[in-house]
Coordinates of C-alpha atoms and ligand atoms in Angstrom, one line a residue:
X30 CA 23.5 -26.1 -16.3
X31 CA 20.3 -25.7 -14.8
X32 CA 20.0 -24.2 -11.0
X33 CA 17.9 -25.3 -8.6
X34 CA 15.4 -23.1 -6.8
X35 CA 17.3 -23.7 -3.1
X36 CA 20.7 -22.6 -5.2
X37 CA 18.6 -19.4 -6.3
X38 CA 17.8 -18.7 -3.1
X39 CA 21.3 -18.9 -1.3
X40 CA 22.2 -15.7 -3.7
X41 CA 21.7 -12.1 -2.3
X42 CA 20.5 -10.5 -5.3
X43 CA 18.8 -11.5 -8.2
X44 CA 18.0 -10.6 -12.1
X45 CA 15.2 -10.7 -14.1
X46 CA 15.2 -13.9 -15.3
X47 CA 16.3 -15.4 -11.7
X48 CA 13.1 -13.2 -10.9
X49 CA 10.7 -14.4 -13.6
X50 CA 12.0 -17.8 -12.1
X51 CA 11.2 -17.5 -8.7
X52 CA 7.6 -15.9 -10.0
X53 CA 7.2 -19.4 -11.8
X54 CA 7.9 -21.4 -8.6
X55 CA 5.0 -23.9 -7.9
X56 CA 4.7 -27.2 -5.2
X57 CA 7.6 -27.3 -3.0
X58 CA 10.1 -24.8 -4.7
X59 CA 7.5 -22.1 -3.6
X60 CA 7.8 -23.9 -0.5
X61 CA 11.3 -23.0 -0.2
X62 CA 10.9 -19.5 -1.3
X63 CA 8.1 -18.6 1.3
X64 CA 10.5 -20.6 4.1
X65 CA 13.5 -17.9 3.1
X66 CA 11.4 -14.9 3.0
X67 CA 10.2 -16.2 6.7
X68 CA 13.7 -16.6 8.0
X69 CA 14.9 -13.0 6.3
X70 CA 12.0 -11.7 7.9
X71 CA 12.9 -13.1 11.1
X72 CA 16.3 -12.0 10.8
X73 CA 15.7 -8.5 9.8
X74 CA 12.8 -6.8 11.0
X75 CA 11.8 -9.5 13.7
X76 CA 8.2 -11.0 13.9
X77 CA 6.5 -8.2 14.3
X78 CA 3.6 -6.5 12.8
X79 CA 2.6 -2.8 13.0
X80 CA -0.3 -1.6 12.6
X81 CA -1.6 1.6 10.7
X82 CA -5.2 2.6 11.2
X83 CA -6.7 3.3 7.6
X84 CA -9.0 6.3 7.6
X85 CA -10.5 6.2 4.1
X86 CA -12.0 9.9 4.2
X87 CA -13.4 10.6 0.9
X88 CA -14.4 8.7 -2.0
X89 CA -14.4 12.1 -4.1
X90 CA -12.0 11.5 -6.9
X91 CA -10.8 14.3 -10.3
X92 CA -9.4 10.9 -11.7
X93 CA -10.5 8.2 -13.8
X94 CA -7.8 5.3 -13.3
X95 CA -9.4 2.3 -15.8
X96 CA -9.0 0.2 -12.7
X97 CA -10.5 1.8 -10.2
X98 CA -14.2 1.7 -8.7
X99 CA -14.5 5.1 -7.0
X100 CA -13.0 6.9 -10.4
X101 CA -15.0 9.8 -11.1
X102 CA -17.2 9.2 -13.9
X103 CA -18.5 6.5 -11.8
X104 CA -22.0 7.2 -11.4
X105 CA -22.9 4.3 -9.5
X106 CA -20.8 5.5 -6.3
X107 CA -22.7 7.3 -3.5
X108 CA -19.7 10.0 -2.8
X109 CA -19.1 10.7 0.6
X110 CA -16.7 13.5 2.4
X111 CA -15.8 12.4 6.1
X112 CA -16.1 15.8 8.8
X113 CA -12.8 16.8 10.0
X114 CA -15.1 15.8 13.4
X115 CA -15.4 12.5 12.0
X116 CA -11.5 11.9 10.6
X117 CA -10.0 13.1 14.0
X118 CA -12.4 11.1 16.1
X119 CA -11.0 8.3 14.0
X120 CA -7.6 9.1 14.6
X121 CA -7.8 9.3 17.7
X122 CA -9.3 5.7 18.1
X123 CA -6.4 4.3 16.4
X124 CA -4.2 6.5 19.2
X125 CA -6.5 5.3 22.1
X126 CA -6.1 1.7 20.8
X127 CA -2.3 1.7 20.8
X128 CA -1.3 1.8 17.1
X129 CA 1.6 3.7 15.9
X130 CA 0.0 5.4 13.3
X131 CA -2.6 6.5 11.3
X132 CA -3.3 6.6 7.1
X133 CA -5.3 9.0 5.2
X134 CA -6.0 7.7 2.7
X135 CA -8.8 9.4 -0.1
X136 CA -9.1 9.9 -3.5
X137 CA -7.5 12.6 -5.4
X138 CA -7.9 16.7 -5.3
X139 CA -5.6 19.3 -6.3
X140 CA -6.8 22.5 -4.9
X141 CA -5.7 24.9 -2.7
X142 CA -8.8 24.4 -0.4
X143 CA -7.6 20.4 0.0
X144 CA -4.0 21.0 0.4
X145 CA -5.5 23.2 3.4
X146 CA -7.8 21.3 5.1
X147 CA -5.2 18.5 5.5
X148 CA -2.2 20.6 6.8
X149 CA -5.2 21.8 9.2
X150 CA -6.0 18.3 10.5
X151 CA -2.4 17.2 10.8
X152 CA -1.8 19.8 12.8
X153 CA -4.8 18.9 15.0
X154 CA -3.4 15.6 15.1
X155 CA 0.0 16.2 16.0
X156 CA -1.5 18.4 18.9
X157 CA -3.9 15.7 20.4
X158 CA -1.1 13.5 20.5
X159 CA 1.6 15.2 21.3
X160 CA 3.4 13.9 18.4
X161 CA 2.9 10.6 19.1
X162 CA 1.1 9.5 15.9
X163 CA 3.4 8.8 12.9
X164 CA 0.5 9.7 10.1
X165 CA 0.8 8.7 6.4
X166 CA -0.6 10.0 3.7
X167 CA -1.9 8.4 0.6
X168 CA -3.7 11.7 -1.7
X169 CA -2.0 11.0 -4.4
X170 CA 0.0 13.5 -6.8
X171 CA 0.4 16.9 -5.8
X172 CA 2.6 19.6 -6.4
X173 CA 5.9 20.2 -4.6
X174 CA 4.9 22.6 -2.4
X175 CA 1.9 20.7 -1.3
X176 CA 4.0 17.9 -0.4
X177 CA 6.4 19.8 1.5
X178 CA 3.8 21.8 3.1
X179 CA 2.1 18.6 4.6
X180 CA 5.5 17.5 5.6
X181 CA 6.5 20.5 7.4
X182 CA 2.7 20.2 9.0
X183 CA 3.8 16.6 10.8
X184 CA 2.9 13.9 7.9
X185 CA 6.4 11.7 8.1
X186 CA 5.6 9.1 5.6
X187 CA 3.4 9.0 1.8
X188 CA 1.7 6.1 -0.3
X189 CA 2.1 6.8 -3.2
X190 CA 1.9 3.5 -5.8
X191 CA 3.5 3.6 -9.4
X192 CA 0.9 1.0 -10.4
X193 CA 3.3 -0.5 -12.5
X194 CA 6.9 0.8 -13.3
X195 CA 6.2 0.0 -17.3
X196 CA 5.3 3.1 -19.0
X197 CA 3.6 0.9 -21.7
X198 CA 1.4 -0.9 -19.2
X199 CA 0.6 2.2 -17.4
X200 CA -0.6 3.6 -20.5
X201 CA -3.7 1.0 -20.9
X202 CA -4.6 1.4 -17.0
X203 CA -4.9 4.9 -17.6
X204 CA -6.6 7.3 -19.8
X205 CA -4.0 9.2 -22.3
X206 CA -4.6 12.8 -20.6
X207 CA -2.3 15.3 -18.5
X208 CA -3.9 13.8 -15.6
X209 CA -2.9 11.0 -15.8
X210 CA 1.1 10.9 -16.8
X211 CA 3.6 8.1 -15.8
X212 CA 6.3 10.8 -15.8
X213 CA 4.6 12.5 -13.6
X214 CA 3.8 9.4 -11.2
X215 CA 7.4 9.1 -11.1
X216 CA 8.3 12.6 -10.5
X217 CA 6.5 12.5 -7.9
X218 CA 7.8 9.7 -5.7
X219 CA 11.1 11.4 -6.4
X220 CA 10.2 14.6 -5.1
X221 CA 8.6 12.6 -2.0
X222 CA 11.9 11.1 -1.2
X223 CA 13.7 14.5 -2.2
X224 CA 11.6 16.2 0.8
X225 CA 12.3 14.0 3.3
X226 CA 9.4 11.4 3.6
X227 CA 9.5 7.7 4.2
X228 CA 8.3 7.1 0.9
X229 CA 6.1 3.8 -0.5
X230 CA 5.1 2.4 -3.2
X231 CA 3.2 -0.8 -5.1
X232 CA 1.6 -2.1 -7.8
X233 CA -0.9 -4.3 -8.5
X234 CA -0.3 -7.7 -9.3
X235 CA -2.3 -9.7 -12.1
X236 CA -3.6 -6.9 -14.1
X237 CA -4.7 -7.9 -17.4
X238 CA -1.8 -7.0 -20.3
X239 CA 0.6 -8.0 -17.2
X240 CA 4.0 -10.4 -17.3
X241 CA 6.0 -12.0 -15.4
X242 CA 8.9 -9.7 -16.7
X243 CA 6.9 -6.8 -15.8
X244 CA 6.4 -7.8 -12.0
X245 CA 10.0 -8.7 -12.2
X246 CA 10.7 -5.1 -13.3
X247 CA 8.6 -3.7 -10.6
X248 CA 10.8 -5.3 -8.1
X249 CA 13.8 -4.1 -9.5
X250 CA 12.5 -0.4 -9.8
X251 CA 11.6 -0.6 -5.8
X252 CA 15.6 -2.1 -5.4
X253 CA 16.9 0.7 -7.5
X254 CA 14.6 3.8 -6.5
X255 CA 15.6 2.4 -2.7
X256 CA 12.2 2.7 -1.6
X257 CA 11.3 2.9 2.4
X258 CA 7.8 1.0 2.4
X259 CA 5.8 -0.8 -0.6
X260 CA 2.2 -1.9 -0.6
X261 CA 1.4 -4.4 -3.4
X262 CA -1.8 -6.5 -3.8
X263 CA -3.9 -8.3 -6.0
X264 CA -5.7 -6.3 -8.8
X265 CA -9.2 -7.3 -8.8
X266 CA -11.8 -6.7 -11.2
X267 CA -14.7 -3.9 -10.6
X268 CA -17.7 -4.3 -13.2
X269 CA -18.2 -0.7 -13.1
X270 CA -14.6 0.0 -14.6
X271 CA -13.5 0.2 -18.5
X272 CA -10.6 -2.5 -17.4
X273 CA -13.5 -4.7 -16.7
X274 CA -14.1 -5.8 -20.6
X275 CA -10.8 -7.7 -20.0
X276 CA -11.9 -9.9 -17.2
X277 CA -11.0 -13.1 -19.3
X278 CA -7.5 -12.0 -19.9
X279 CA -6.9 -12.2 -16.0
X280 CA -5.7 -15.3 -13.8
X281 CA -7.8 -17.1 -11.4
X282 CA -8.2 -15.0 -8.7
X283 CA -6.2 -17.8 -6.3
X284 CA -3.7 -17.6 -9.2
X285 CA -3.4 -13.8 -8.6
X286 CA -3.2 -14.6 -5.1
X287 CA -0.4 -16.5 -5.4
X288 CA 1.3 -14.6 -7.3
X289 CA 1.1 -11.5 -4.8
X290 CA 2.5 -13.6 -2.1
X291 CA 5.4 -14.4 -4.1
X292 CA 6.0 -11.4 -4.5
X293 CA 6.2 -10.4 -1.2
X294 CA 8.4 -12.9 -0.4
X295 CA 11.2 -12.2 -3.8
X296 CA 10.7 -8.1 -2.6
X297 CA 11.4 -9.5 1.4
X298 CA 14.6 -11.2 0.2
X299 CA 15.5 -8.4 -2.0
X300 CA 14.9 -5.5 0.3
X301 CA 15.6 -7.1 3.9
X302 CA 14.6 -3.6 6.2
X303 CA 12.2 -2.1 4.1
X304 CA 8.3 -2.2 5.4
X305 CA 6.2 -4.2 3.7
X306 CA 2.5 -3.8 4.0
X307 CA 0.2 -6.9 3.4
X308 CA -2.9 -5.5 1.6
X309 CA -6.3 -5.1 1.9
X310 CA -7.0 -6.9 -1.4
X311 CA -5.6 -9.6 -0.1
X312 CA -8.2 -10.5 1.8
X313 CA -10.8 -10.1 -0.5
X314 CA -9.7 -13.4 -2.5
X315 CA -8.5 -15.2 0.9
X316 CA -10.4 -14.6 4.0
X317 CA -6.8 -15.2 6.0
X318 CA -4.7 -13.8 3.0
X319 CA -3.2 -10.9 4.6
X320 CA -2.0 -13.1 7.9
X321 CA -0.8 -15.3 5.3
X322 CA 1.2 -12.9 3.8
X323 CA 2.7 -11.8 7.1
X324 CA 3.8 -15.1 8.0
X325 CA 5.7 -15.1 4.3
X326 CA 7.1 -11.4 4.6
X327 CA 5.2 -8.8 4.8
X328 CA 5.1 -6.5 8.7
X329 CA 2.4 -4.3 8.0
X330 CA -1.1 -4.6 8.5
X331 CA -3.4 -1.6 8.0
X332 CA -6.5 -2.0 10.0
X333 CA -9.9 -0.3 8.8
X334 CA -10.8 2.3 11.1
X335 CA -13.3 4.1 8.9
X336 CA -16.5 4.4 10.5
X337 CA -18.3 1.3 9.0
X338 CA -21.3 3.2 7.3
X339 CA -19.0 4.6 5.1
X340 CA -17.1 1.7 4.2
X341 CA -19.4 0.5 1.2
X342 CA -18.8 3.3 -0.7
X343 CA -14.9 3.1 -0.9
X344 CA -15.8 0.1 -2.8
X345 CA -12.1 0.4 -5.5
X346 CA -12.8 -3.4 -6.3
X347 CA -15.7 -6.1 -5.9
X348 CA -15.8 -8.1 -2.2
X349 CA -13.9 -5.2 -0.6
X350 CA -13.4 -7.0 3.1
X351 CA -15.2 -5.6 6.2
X352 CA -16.7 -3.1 4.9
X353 CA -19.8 -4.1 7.6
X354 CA -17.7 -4.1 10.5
X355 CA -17.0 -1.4 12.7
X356 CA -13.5 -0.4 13.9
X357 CA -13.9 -2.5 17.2
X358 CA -14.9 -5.4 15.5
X359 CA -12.1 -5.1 13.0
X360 CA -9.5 -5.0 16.0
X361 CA -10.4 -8.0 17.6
X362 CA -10.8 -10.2 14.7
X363 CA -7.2 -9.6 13.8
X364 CA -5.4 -9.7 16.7
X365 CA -6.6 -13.2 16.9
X366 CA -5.3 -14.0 13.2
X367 CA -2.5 -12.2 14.1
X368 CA -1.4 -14.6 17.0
X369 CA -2.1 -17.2 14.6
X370 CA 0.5 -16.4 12.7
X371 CA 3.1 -16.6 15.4
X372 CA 3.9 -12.6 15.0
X373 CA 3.7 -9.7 17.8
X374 CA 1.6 -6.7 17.7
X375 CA 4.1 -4.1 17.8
X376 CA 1.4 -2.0 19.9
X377 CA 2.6 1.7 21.2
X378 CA 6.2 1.6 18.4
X379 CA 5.4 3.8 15.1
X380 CA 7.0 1.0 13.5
X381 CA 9.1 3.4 10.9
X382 CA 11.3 1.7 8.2
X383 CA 14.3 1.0 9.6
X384 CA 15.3 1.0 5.8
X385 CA 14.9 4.5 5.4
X386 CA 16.4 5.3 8.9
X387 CA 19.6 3.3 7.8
X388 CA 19.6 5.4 4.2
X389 CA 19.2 8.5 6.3
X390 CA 22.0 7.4 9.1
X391 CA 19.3 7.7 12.0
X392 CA 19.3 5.4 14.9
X393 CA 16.3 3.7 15.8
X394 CA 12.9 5.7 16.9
X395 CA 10.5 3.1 17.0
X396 CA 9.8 5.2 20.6
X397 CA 7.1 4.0 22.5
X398 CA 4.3 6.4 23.1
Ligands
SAM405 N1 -6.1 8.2 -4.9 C1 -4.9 7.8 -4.4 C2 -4.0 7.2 -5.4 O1 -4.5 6.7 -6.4 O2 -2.8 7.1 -5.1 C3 -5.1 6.9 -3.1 C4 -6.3 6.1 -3.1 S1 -6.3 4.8 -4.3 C5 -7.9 4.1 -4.1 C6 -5.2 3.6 -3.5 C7 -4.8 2.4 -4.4 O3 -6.0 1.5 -4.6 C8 -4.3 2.7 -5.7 O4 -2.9 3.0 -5.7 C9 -4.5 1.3 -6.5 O5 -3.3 0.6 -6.6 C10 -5.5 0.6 -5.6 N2 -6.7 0.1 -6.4 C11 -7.6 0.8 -7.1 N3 -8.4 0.0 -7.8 C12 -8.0 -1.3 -7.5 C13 -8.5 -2.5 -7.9 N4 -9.5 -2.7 -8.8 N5 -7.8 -3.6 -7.5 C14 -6.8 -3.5 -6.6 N6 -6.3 -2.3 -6.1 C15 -6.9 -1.2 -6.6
SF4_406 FE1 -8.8 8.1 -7.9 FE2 -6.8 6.8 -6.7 FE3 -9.0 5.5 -7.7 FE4 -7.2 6.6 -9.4 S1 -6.8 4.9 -7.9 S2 -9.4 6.7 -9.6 S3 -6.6 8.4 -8.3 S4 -8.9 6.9 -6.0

């Protein structure tokens, strides 16, 4: 007997095909999924967003991800290498203004003289603050003791996205070198959680080669790794990229749009505490995508506070948004869209996952500061 969507959605866990079916959702069943993502929202993490001031530091990158516009053989990128001046003056924007945190976000090194220079500014960080800045970090694979060298240095939490959770699919995003290894990927987020961090992850979402059973795998691999935070967005094509010849394999960008909000919403109903950021990318197909995401599921927003005449050149995809605003610009634009949405700033609270407080038996220390 066939089940409806609103019988689907009374259950508290789902399988793959239930997933691929709630993927497939169109006119008002998709209504009904986004209205049950709302109300777990609600009920679970409150309407609330938190925001994470995004410092994109460096477009220098030793990889060359298919997908990815700042990969290194790109010639076409002007590379730029933020001052530790320049990152902590960011920083301590995003602490002047209230936020809870802060993401560092650059491509990727592996070198002792990198793994340096960040434990260096963390600890500048945690100093200025007083330890009031939750930071994140979002460099990529590193060894073990880089990792836990950061952590012991005040970084709490690490972005670190599989891409896709199929080995197969990560293959033809990739090139076939040591460099580039799913295995390794995935070691990696384990030894993340091993250390201690809150730990995140994503994919993108309408990649050409992609199904529906593969995004319905990726959801199950966040539910069975037991992740803290996820970040998933839209992939979106970059002309300078090898993944580019594929363009007319891919979905109408509103398609792919669609498709990331749903999900949002299946991962919301899935994994009720976790954090769930709504992406940059986004916004590049929907001028209001990533409110509209928060008013479906998602609770965190990640607010560009790169100094805006570097923002062009962390170009990863075509109509990256804001790149020719300024961080003051970029803060009141969306509180307003943010108030549209009917959610709360969660100003002064670090916002932590209150998944991985409940996996690590902590009681809440959203503090303010
Ligand atoms: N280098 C680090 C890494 O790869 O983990 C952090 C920076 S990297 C630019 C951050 C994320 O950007 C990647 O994990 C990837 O998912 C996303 N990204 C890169 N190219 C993209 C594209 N064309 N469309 C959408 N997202 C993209
Ligand atoms: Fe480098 Fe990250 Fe882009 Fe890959 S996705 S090329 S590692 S910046």
């Amino acid at each position: 007997m066939e089940r409806s969507i609103a019988q689907l959605l009374q259950l508290e866990s789902f399988t793959k095909s239930e997933i691929v079916e709630l993927l497939s959702s169109d006119g008002e069943d998709k209504v009904q999924l986004f209205k049950k993502s709302a109300a777990v929202k609600e009920k679970y993490v409150k309407n609330k967003v938190y925001f994470r001031g995004l410092i994109e530091f460096s477009n220098i990158c030793e990889k060359n991800c298919f997908y990815c516009g700042i990969r290194k053989t790109n010639m076409h990128v002007r590379r730029y290498n933020l001052s530790d001046d320049e990152i902590l003056h960011a920083a301590k924007f995003a602490f002047d203004n209230n936020y809870g945190s802060i993401v560092l976000q650059s491509g990727e090194i592996q070198s002792p003289v990198f793994t340096k220079r960040i434990e260096n500014l963390l600890k500048k960080i945690a100093r200025f603050s007083g330890n009031k800045l939750r930071v994140t970090l979002s460099l990529g694979e590193q060894s073990y003791k880089t990792y836990r060298q950061w952590f012991e240095s005040g970084a709490h939490r690490y972005l670190l996205r599989i891409e896709s959770s199929n080995p197969e699919l990560y293959k033809k995003l990739h090139p076939n070198d040591e460099l580039h290894r799913f295995e390794r990927r995935l070691e990696s987020l384990k030894i993340l959680k091993d250390i201690g961090y809150q730990t995140g992850t994503g994919v993108m979402i309408g990649l050409p080669f992609q199904t529906l059973e593969n995004l319905a795998d990726d959801l199950l691999f966040m539910k069975n790794f037991s992740i803290d935070m996820v970040g998933m967005g839209p992939y979106i094509e970059h002309a300078d990229t090898p993944l580019f010849q594929y363009r007319q394999m891919l979905l109408p960008k509103e398609e792919r749009f669609q498709l990331a909000l749903k999900m949002i919403a299946i991962l919301r109903i899935m994994m009720k505490d976790i954090n769930i950021a709504s992406a940059t990318a986004l916004q590049a197909i929907d001028k209001l995508g990533r409110e509209k995401a928060i008013k479906i599921g998602a609770n965190v927003i990640m607010p560009n506070v790169t100094p805006g005449y570097y923002r062009d050149d962390y170009a990863l995809y075509e109509n990256k948004p804001c790149t020719d605003e300024n961080p003051e610009d970029c803060i009141s634009c969306l509180e307003a869209r943010i108030a549209l949405s009917l959610n709360k700033i969660g100003f002064g609270e670090w916002g932590d996952s209150a998944h991985y407080n409940n996996r690590m038996g902590k009681t809440e220390t959203n503090q303010d500061i």
